[in-house]
Amino acid sequence: MKFPNAHNGVKKVYTAEILSLIASITFVVAAVFAVVIALNVKNSDAETAIEKIAGVYAGLAVFSIIGSILALVAFVLNLAGINSAKKDDGAFKTALIFALAGVVTALISTFFSKNETVSSLTVIISNLLEMLVAYYVVQGIINLAGKLKKNDMIEQGIKVHLYLTIAYCVPIVVGFVSVILLKKANLAANILSLISAVLTLFVYFIYLRYLKKAIRMLEA
């Protein structure tokens, strides 16, 4: 095994992304609950809506909490994996920098949690940073593939770069529109959030497939 640190690191990143995928699915379910709640609140007063769909409110809370816990575990594991892989290629170091920037963004979001606009904007920034982390992890794999003369992995990596950029940018734009243009339209904002969550799932499937191939490549 020529790059043991990268192999160990990419395996952790792969596991982290599986957890992130599960978390994203729970967030999609939570987004569906949010849309249902918004529809009911729109058609009746909030107090009546709470009485009518108390179970939906509970579902939103449960799936949001589960998704948040899984996302946190995935984030920590992803950091550990990238930190290990950076010993074999500098691109992973860049990915780590963006991942740590994501931590700072999360702290800012917590500090300004009562400011809806700032909090929502930090979510958009977090999505951008997440894209850059994935981008440079893929770049690190491409670099290692070059050293191992695995041209097929280089070509696939270039395609994954493109897919990641498109799949991440759409939710970022959707989030921006939701915050800036539709901040008073709760139903529309929730529907856009649901669309964004579904598109995010697409990212994970592409990324996971490439990471799995990278693990096999690095085992040699």
XYZ file of C-alpha atoms in Angstrom:
220
model
C 0.000 0.000 0.000
C 1.683 3.179 -1.249
C -0.552 5.735 0.487
C -1.779 4.225 3.800
C -2.688 7.579 5.346
C -4.856 8.529 2.378
C -6.441 5.066 2.350
C -7.338 5.302 6.025
C -8.508 8.885 5.620
C -10.686 8.291 2.567
C -12.309 5.316 4.320
C -13.299 7.612 7.186
C -14.551 10.249 4.768
C -16.607 7.559 3.020
C -18.192 6.484 6.323
C -18.823 10.121 7.194
C -20.601 10.686 3.893
C -22.843 7.657 4.460
C -23.867 9.176 7.790
C -24.381 12.522 6.052
C -26.576 10.800 3.482
C -28.758 9.331 6.221
C -28.858 12.747 7.901
C -29.926 14.362 4.617
C -32.763 11.862 4.257
C -34.002 12.758 7.748
C -33.791 16.446 6.829
C -35.863 15.776 3.695
C -38.529 14.151 5.883
C -38.314 17.109 8.278
C -38.720 19.497 5.334
C -41.866 17.632 4.257
C -43.258 18.037 7.785
C -42.384 21.756 7.647
C -44.312 22.174 4.388
C -47.339 20.409 5.900
C -47.172 22.681 8.946
C -46.844 25.799 6.768
C -49.888 24.765 4.726
C -51.967 24.243 7.855
C -50.838 27.503 9.451
C -51.657 29.325 6.232
C -55.199 27.939 6.184
C -55.899 28.440 9.908
C -54.485 30.202 12.948
C -51.319 28.804 14.551
C -53.047 27.575 17.726
C -55.649 25.602 15.778
C -52.947 24.186 13.507
C -50.917 22.953 16.495
C -53.968 21.141 17.864
C -54.800 19.576 14.489
C -51.325 18.342 13.565
C -49.491 17.920 16.857
C -47.989 14.687 15.497
C -46.506 16.525 12.527
C -44.844 19.025 14.855
C -43.433 16.103 16.861
C -42.194 14.435 13.669
C -40.476 17.627 12.573
C -38.703 17.876 15.936
C -37.639 14.207 16.045
C -36.283 14.026 12.501
C -34.534 17.390 12.870
C -32.788 16.225 16.049
C -31.772 12.848 14.562
C -30.473 14.544 11.427
C -28.486 17.071 13.459
C -26.828 14.372 15.586
C -25.884 12.277 12.553
C -24.574 15.369 10.763
C -22.383 16.243 13.758
C -20.902 12.731 13.992
C -20.312 12.734 10.234
C -18.592 16.115 10.420
C -16.161 14.987 13.141
C -15.377 11.742 11.282
C -14.890 13.662 8.045
C -12.396 15.987 9.756
C -10.471 13.007 11.134
C -10.349 11.385 7.700
C -9.178 14.497 5.886
C -6.567 15.138 8.581
C -5.167 11.647 8.016
C -5.235 11.894 4.212
C -3.442 15.273 4.150
C -0.223 13.469 5.063
C -0.174 11.974 1.560
C -1.366 14.924 -0.545
C -1.631 18.680 -0.059
C -5.119 18.971 -1.588
C -6.519 17.287 1.508
C -4.880 20.015 3.603
C -6.816 22.617 1.634
C -9.988 20.590 2.212
C -9.226 20.603 5.945
C -8.874 24.406 5.961
C -12.311 24.799 4.380
C -13.754 22.241 6.809
C -12.411 24.250 9.761
C -13.827 27.404 8.189
C -17.143 25.573 8.315
C -16.733 25.218 12.080
C -16.245 28.983 12.387
C -19.332 29.578 10.251
C -21.369 27.239 12.476
C -20.253 29.167 15.554
C -21.249 32.454 13.932
C -24.623 30.941 13.066
C -25.119 29.934 16.700
C -24.119 33.381 17.944
C -26.609 35.073 15.585
C -29.290 32.391 15.942
C -31.935 35.011 16.761
C -31.208 36.906 13.544
C -33.064 34.897 10.894
C -31.377 36.521 7.901
C -27.818 36.159 9.230
C -28.516 32.600 10.373
C -29.885 31.656 6.951
C -26.951 33.273 5.160
C -24.489 31.291 7.269
C -26.286 28.142 6.139
C -25.646 29.171 2.528
C -21.982 29.838 3.328
C -21.770 26.450 5.069
C -23.090 24.763 1.909
C -20.450 26.562 -0.151
C -17.687 25.496 2.229
C -19.016 21.932 2.197
C -18.771 21.965 -1.586
C -15.163 23.194 -1.427
C -14.276 20.465 1.081
C -15.682 17.789 -1.229
C -14.017 19.455 -4.236
C -10.548 19.307 -2.695
C -11.025 15.792 -1.339
C -11.756 14.739 -4.916
C -8.736 16.761 -6.085
C -6.571 14.911 -3.578
C -7.812 11.600 -4.967
C -7.146 12.809 -8.517
C -3.586 13.753 -7.522
C -2.993 10.340 -5.960
C -4.530 8.656 -9.008
C -1.983 10.509 -11.121
C 0.870 9.178 -8.977
C -0.580 5.680 -9.290
C -1.127 6.168 -13.034
C -4.865 5.473 -12.727
C -6.091 7.558 -15.653
C -9.669 6.324 -15.328
C -9.882 7.721 -11.788
C -8.475 11.038 -13.005
C -11.137 11.283 -15.710
C -13.914 10.286 -13.319
C -12.642 12.767 -10.746
C -12.850 15.624 -13.239
C -16.481 14.677 -13.959
C -17.246 14.439 -10.243
C -15.838 17.966 -9.815
C -18.358 19.212 -12.371
C -21.286 17.288 -10.865
C -20.434 18.459 -7.347
C -20.277 22.079 -8.459
C -23.648 21.921 -10.220
C -25.385 19.898 -7.517
C -24.141 22.148 -4.718
C -24.631 25.467 -6.498
C -28.323 24.826 -7.162
C -29.178 24.451 -3.426
C -26.986 27.485 -2.663
C -28.901 29.605 -5.205
C -32.207 28.196 -3.944
C -31.205 29.074 -0.390
C -30.219 32.598 -1.430
C -33.545 33.162 -3.182
C -35.369 31.765 -0.166
C -33.582 34.121 2.244
C -33.408 37.323 0.200
C -36.502 37.239 -1.978
C -38.929 35.024 -0.085
C -38.101 35.617 3.560
C -41.712 36.563 4.258
C -43.242 33.683 2.278
C -42.894 30.784 4.699
C -44.617 28.196 2.508
C -42.530 29.041 -0.560
C -39.351 29.073 1.540
C -40.151 25.626 2.964
C -40.857 24.208 -0.494
C -37.533 25.586 -1.749
C -35.803 24.025 1.269
C -37.362 20.674 0.369
C -36.104 20.979 -3.218
C -32.662 21.901 -1.905
C -32.598 18.877 0.431
C -33.535 16.496 -2.394
C -30.802 17.914 -4.649
C -28.290 17.476 -1.835
C -29.038 13.736 -1.840
C -27.916 13.645 -5.460
C -24.536 15.039 -4.388
C -23.948 12.260 -1.876
C -24.636 9.435 -4.333
C -22.097 10.825 -6.825
C -19.507 11.558 -4.141
C -19.942 8.210 -2.359
C -19.496 6.240 -5.558
C -16.205 7.975 -6.302
C -14.946 7.627 -2.719
C -15.649 3.891 -2.811
C -13.631 3.546 -6.005
C -10.851 5.627 -4.444
C -10.650 3.254 -1.450
C -10.210 0.301 -3.814
C -7.571 2.200 -5.769
C -5.603 3.069 -2.631
C -5.703 -0.511 -1.338
C -3.324 -1.547 -4.095
